[in-house]
XYZ file of C-alpha atoms in Angstrom:
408
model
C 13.316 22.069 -26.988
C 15.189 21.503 -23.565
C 17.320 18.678 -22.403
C 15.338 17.055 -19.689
C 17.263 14.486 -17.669
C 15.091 12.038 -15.437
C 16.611 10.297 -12.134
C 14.358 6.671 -11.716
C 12.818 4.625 -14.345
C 9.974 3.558 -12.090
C 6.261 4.675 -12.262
C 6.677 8.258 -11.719
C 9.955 7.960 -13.827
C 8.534 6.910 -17.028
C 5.060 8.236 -17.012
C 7.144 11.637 -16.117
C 9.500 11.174 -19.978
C 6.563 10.058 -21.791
C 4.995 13.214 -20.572
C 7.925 15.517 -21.387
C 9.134 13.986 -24.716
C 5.505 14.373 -26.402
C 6.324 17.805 -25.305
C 8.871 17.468 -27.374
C 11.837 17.718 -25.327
C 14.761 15.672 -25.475
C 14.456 13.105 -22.565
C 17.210 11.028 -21.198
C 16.197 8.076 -18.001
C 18.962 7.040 -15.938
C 17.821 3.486 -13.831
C 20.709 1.811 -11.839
C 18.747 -0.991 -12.372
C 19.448 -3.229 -15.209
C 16.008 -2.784 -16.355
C 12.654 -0.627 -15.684
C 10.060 -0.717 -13.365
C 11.918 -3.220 -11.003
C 9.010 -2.133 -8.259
C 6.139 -2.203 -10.529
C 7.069 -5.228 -11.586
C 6.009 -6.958 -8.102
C 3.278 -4.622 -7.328
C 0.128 -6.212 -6.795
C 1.166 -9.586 -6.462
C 2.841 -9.177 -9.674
C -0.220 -7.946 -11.101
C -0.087 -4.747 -10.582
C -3.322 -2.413 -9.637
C -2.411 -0.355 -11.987
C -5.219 2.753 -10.205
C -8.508 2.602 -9.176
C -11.509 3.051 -10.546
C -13.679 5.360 -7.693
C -15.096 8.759 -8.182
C -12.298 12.128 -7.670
C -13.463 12.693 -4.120
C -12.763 8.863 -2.926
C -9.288 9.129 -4.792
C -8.610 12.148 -1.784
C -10.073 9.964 0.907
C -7.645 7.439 0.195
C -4.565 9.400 0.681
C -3.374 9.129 3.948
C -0.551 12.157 4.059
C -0.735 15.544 1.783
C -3.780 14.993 0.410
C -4.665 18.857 -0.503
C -1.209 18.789 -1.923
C -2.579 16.275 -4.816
C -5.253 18.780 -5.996
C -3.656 19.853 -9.250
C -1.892 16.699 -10.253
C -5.211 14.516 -9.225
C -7.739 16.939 -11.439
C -4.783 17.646 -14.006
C -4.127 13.614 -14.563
C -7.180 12.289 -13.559
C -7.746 7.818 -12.492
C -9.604 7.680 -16.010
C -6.507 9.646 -17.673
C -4.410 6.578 -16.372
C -7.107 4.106 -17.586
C -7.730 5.444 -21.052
C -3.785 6.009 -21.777
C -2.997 2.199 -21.304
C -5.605 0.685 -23.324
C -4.204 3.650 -26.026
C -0.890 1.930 -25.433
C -2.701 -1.769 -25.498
C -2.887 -2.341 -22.492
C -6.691 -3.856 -21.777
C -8.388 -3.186 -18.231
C -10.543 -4.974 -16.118
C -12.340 -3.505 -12.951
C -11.978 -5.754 -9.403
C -13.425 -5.558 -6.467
C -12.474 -2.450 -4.539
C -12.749 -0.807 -7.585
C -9.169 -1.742 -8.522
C -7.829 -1.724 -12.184
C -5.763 -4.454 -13.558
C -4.364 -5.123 -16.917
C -6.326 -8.056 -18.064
C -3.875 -10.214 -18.904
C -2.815 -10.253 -14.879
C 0.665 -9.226 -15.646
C 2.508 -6.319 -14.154
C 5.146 -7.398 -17.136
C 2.573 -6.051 -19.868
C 2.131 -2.541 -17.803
C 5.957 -2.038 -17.671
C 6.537 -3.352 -21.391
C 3.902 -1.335 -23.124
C 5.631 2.090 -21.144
C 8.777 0.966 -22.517
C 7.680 1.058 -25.905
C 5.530 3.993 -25.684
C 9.226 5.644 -24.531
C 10.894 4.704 -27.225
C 8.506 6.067 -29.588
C 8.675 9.139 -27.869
C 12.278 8.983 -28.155
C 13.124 8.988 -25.065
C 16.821 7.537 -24.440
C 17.370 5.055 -21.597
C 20.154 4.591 -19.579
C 20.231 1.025 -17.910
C 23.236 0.201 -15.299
C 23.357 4.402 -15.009
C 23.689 5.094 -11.290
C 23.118 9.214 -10.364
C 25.353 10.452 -7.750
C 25.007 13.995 -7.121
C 22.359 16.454 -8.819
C 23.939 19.679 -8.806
C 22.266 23.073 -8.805
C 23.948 26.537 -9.478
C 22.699 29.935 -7.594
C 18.906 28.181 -7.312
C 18.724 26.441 -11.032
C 19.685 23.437 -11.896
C 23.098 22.587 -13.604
C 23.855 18.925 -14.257
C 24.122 15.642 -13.050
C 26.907 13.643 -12.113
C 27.090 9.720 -12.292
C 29.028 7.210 -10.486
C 31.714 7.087 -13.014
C 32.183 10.671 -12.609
C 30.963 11.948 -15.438
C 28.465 14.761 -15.723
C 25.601 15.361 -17.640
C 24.202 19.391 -18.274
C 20.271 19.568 -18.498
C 17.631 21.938 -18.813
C 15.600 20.304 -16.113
C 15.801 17.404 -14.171
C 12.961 14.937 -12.422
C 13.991 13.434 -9.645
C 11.551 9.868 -9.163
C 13.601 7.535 -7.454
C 10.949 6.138 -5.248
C 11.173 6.245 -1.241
C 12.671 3.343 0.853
C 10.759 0.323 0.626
C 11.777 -2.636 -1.070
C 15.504 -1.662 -1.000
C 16.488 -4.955 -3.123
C 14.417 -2.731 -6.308
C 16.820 -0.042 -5.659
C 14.698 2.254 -3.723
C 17.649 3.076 -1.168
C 16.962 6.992 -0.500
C 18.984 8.427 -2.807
C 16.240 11.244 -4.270
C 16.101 12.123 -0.768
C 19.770 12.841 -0.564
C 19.629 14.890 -3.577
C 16.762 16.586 -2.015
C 18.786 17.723 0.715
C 21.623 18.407 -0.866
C 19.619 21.151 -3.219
C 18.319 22.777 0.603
C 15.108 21.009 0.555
C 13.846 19.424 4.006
C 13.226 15.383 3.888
C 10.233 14.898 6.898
C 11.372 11.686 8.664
C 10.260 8.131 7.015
C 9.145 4.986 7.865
C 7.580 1.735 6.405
C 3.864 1.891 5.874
C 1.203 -0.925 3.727
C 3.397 -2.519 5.764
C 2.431 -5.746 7.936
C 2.462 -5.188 11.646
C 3.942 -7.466 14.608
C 1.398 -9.184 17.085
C 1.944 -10.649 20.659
C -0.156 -13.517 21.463
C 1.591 -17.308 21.091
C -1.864 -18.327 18.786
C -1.478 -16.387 16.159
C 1.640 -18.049 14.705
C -0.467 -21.284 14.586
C -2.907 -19.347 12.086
C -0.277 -18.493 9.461
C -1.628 -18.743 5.901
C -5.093 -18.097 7.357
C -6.802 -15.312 5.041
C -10.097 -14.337 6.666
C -12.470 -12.500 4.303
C -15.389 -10.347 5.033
C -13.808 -9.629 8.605
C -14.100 -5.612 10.374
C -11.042 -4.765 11.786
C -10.909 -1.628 14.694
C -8.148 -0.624 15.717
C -7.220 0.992 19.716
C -4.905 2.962 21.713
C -6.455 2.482 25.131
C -10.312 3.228 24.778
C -9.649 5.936 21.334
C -10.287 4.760 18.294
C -7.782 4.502 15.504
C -8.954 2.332 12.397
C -12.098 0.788 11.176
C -12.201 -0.782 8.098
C -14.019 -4.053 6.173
C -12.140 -6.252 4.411
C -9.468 -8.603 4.303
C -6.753 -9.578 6.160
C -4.110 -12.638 6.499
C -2.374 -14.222 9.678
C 1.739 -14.672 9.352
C 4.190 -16.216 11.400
C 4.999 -13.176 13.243
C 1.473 -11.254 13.103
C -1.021 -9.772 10.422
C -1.473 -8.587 7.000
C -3.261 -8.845 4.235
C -5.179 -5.417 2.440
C -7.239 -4.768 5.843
C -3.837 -4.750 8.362
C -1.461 -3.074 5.267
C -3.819 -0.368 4.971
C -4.175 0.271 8.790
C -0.099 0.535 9.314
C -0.693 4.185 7.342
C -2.672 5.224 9.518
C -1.720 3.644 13.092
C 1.947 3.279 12.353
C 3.516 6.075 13.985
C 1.758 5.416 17.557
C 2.633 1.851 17.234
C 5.952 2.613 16.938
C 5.666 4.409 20.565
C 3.336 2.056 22.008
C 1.302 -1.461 21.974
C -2.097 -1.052 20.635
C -5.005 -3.581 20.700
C -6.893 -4.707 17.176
C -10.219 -6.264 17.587
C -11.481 -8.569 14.740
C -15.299 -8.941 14.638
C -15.251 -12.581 12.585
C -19.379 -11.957 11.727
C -19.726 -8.338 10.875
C -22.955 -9.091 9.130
C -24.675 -10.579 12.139
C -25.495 -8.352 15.358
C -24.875 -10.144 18.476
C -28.291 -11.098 18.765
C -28.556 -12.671 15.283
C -24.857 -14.598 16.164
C -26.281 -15.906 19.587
C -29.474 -17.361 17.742
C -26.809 -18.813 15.027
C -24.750 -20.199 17.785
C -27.713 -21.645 19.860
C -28.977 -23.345 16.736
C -26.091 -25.216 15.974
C -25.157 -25.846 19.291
C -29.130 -27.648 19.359
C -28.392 -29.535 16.050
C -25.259 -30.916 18.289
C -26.509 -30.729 21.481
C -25.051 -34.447 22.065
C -21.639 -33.417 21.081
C -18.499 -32.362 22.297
C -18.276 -28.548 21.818
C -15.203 -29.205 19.359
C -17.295 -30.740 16.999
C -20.239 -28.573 16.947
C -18.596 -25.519 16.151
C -17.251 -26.501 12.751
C -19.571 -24.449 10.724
C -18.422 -21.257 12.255
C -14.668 -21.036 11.542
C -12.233 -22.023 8.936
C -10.534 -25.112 9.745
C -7.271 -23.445 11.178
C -9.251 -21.251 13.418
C -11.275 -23.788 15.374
C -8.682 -24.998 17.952
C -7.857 -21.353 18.904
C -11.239 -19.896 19.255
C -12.131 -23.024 21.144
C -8.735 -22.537 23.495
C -9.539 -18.355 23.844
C -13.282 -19.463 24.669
C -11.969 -21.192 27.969
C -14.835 -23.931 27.644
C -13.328 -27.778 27.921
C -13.413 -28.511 24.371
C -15.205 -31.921 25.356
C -17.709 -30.458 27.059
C -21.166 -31.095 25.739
C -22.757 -28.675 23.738
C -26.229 -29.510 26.191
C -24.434 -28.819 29.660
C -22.689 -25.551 28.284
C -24.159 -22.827 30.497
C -25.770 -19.903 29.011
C -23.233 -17.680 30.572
C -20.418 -19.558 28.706
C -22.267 -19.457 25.317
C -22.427 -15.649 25.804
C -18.902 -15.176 26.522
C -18.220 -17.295 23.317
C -20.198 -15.047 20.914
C -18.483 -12.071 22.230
C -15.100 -13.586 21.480
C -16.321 -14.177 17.728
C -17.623 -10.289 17.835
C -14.147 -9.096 19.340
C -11.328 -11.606 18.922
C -8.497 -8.931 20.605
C -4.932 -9.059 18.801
C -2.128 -7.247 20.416
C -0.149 -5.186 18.110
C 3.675 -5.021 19.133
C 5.096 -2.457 16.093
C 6.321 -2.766 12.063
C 7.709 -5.060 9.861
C 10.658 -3.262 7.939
C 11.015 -1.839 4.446
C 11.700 -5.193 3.047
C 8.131 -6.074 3.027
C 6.760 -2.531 3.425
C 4.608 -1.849 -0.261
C 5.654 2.374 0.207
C 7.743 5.087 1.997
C 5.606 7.379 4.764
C 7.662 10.504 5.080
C 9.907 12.045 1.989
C 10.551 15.764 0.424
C 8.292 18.264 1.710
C 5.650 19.343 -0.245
C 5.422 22.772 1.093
C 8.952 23.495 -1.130
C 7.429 21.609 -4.017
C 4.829 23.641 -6.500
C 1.563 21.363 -6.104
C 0.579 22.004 -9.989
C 4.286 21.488 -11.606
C 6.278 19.343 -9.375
C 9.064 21.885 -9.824
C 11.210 22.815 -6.320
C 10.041 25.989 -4.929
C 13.926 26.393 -3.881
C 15.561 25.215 -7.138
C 14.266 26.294 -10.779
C 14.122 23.454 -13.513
C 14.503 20.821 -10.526
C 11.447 18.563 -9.743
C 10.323 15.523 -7.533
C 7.564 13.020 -8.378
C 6.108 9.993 -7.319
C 6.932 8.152 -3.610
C 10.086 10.165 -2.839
C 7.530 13.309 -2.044
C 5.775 12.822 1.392
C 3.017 11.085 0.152
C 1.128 7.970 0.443
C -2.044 6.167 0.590
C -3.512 2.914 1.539
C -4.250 0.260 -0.698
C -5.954 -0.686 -3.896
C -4.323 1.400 -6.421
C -3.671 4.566 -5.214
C -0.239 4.956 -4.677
C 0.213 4.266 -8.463
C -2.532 6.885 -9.113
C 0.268 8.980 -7.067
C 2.794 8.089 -8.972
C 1.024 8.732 -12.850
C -0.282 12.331 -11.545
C 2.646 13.312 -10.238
C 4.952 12.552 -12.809
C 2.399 13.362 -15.207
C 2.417 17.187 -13.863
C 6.395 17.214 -13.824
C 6.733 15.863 -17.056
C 4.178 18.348 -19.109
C 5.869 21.102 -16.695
C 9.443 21.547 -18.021
C-alpha cells in the first residue's frame, strides 16, 4: 500500500483517488478551494454534461489537440465506463441531443456530491483550504509536497490535476503547470479555447440574447476554409457564442489571434438557394401590397428582422410588388451567407478549457506517470489537451485520471 498524494479536487482529481484508493492505497486530496469540484460545479450550465454518449471513434474526432495521445486512457476508461460508474454511485442518466449525458436530476451538484461520497467510502482523506506550493522530486522520483504553510508532506506518488487556466475565480490559476516545470517538464504555450470570440460589425450588439438554432456556421481565412459545423450559436454584446462559435474557437483560435477572419452564417441550411428563392417569392406574393418590413416576418426571429432588412440595402418601405428581381436575389444570398467579422478571443474568464498545457510526449499515454519523474503524474486539463463541446472534455478528464489513479 503506497501513500498517494493528489494535487486538485476537480474532475480528474477525484475520479483519479477513487481510482487509486480501491487500489487500495492510502489517498490524501489537497483543494485550495473550500470545497470540490468548484469547476464542475458550473459546467454545463450548471448541469453538467457529464460525457457523451457516441461510438469510440467519434470520442477521437472530437478532440481537437493530442488525440492519439488518448488511445490508452479512452479504450482503458471507456464513455460507457463513465456512464455505468455514476448510476453505480446513484447518479441516473439521461441522453440529449448531441448525444450528451446528463444526470437526470439537471444538477451538476448531484455529480460532485455522489464523488464525494464515493471518496469517502474509499477512504480517501480530503484536505479543503490546503493550498500546494512546490512538488518536489529527488534524482528523477518523487519526494514530497510542500504546502503554503510550509509544511511538507512525503508520498509514494503524486497526481498532479489542477486543471489549466480558465475560469481563474475556480482556482484554475496555472499552478500544475508550474510544478510541471519545475520537475523539467516543458508546458506548450496556452490560451483560452470553447471560448466566445469578438466580432466587428455595429449590428451585432443589437442581436444580443439572440440564440439561432439549426444555423451552419463556416468559418474563413481569406478564401481557405477553417470550420464547418451545424448547430447552435448565440449573439452577445461584444460578438458570438453559443455551442456552434465555442466549439469553433478550438479550432480557429490560434489564427484569429494573428489575424481577422470572416464567419458566414447560412440562416436556412435545409433549403438550397433555389428552394429559399421560391420560399421568399411566395411570401413576398402573399404580401405583395406591403411594405417589405412587414412581409418578411415569417423568415427571421423578431430581433433579426431590422438587421437583415438594413444589410439587404432595400428601403424597408418599399413594396414587396416593385422589388426588382435583382434585389430579391441579393436578399436570399444574404440569408444563405450573412458574413460576421471575427476580431479575436474572449479571455479565460469565460473560456470553458485551457488549449496548451504539459506535453504529452514526457507523459506515458497508458499511466499518466512523467516520463522524466517516477511516481509523478498529470491528468485531466493541465495536459495539452482539449476538445470541443458536448461532453468531451469531461470524458478527458475521467480517462485520464482514471489511468493515473489505477497506475500508482
Amino acid at each position: 500500500m503506497s501513500k498517494t498524494l493528489v494535487i486538485g479536487g476537480g474532475a480528474a482529481g477525484m475520479f483519479a483517488a477513487i481510482a487509486a484508493a480501491g487500489n487500495g492505497h492510502e489517498v490524501h486530496v489537497y483543494e485550495k478551494n473550500e470545497k470540490l469540484g468548484k469547476k464542475l460545479f458550473i459546467t454545463g450550465k450548471g448541469r453538467c454534461n457529464i460525457t457523451n454518449a457516441c461510438d469510440i471513434e467519434t470520442l477521437f474526432d472530437a478532440v481537437v489537440t493530442n488525440s492519439k495521445f488518448l488511445y490508452s486512457s479512452f479504450y482503458g476508461y471507456t464513455n460507457q465506463n463513465v456512464i455505468d460508474f455514476f448510476e453505480q454511485i446513484g447518479v441516473k442518466t439521461k441522453v440529449e441531443r448531441g448525444e450528451r449525458v446528463f444526470p437526470q436530476s439537471d444538477h451538476s451538484s448531484d455529480v460532485i456530491r455522489a464523488l464525494e461520497a464515493e471518496m469517502r467510502r474509499r477512504g480517501v482523506q480530503i484536505h479543503l483550504y490546503t493550498e500546494v506550493r512546490r512538488v518536489v522530486s529527488d534524482e528523477g522520483r518523487f519526494s514530497f509536497i510542500e504546502l503554503t504553510d510550509g509544511s511538507q508532506i512525503k508520498g509514494d506518488a503524486c497526481i498532479v490535476a489542477t486543471g489549466g487556466l480558465s475560469y481563474q475565480t475556480t482556482g484554475s490559476t496555472g499552478d500544475g503547470h508550474r510544478f510541471a516545470k519545475e520537475n523539467g517538464h516543458s508546458v506548450t504555450p496556452c490560451m483560452p479555447a470553447l471560448v466566445p470570440m469578438t466580432a466587428k460589425e455595429d449590428w451585432v450588439p443589437r442581436l444580443q440574447g439572440l440564440s439561432l438554432r439549426n444555423v451552419s456556421a463556416v468559418i474563413y481565412d481569406g478564401k481557405k476554409r477553417l470550420y464547418e459545423e451545424f448547430g447552435e450559436m448565440l449573439f452577445t454584446h461584444y460578438g458570438v457564442s453559443g455551442p456552434l462559435m465555442l466549439s469553433a474557437s478550438s479550432i480557429v483560435g490560434k489564427k484569429l489571434r494573428e489575424k481577422e477572419l470572416k464567419l458566414v452564417i447560412d440562416l436556412k441550411p435545409a433549403l438550397s438557394m433555389e428552394q429559399l428563392e421560391k420560399r421568399v417569392l411566395r411570401d413576398f406574393e402573399e404580401n405583395q401590397n406591403r411594405q417589405f418590413k412587414n412581409a418578411v416576418g415569417k423568415l427571421f426571429p423578431a430581433k433579426l428582422i431590422p438587421v437583415m432588412i438594413e444589410l439587404s440595402g432595400i428601403d424597408e418601405d418599399k413594396k414587396v410588388n416593385i422589388i426588382s428581381r435583382e434585389e430579391r436575389q441579393r436578399f436570399v444570398s444574404l440569408i444563405k451567407n450573412l458574413p460576421v467579422t471575427l476580431t479575436g478571443l474572449r479571455g479565460y474568464n469565460e473560456a470553458i478549457i485551457t488549449k496548451g498545457g504539459v506535453k504529452v510526449k514526457e507523459i506515458d499515454p497508458g499511466t499518466m506517470e512523467s516520463k522524466l519523474v517516477k511516481g509523478l503524474c498529470f491528468a485531466g486539463e493541465v495536459l495539452d489537451l482539449d476538445a470541443v463541446t458536448g461532453g468531451f472534455n469531461l470524458q478527458i478528464a475521467w480517462s485520464t485520471g482514471y489511468a493515473a489513479g489505477m497506475s500508482v
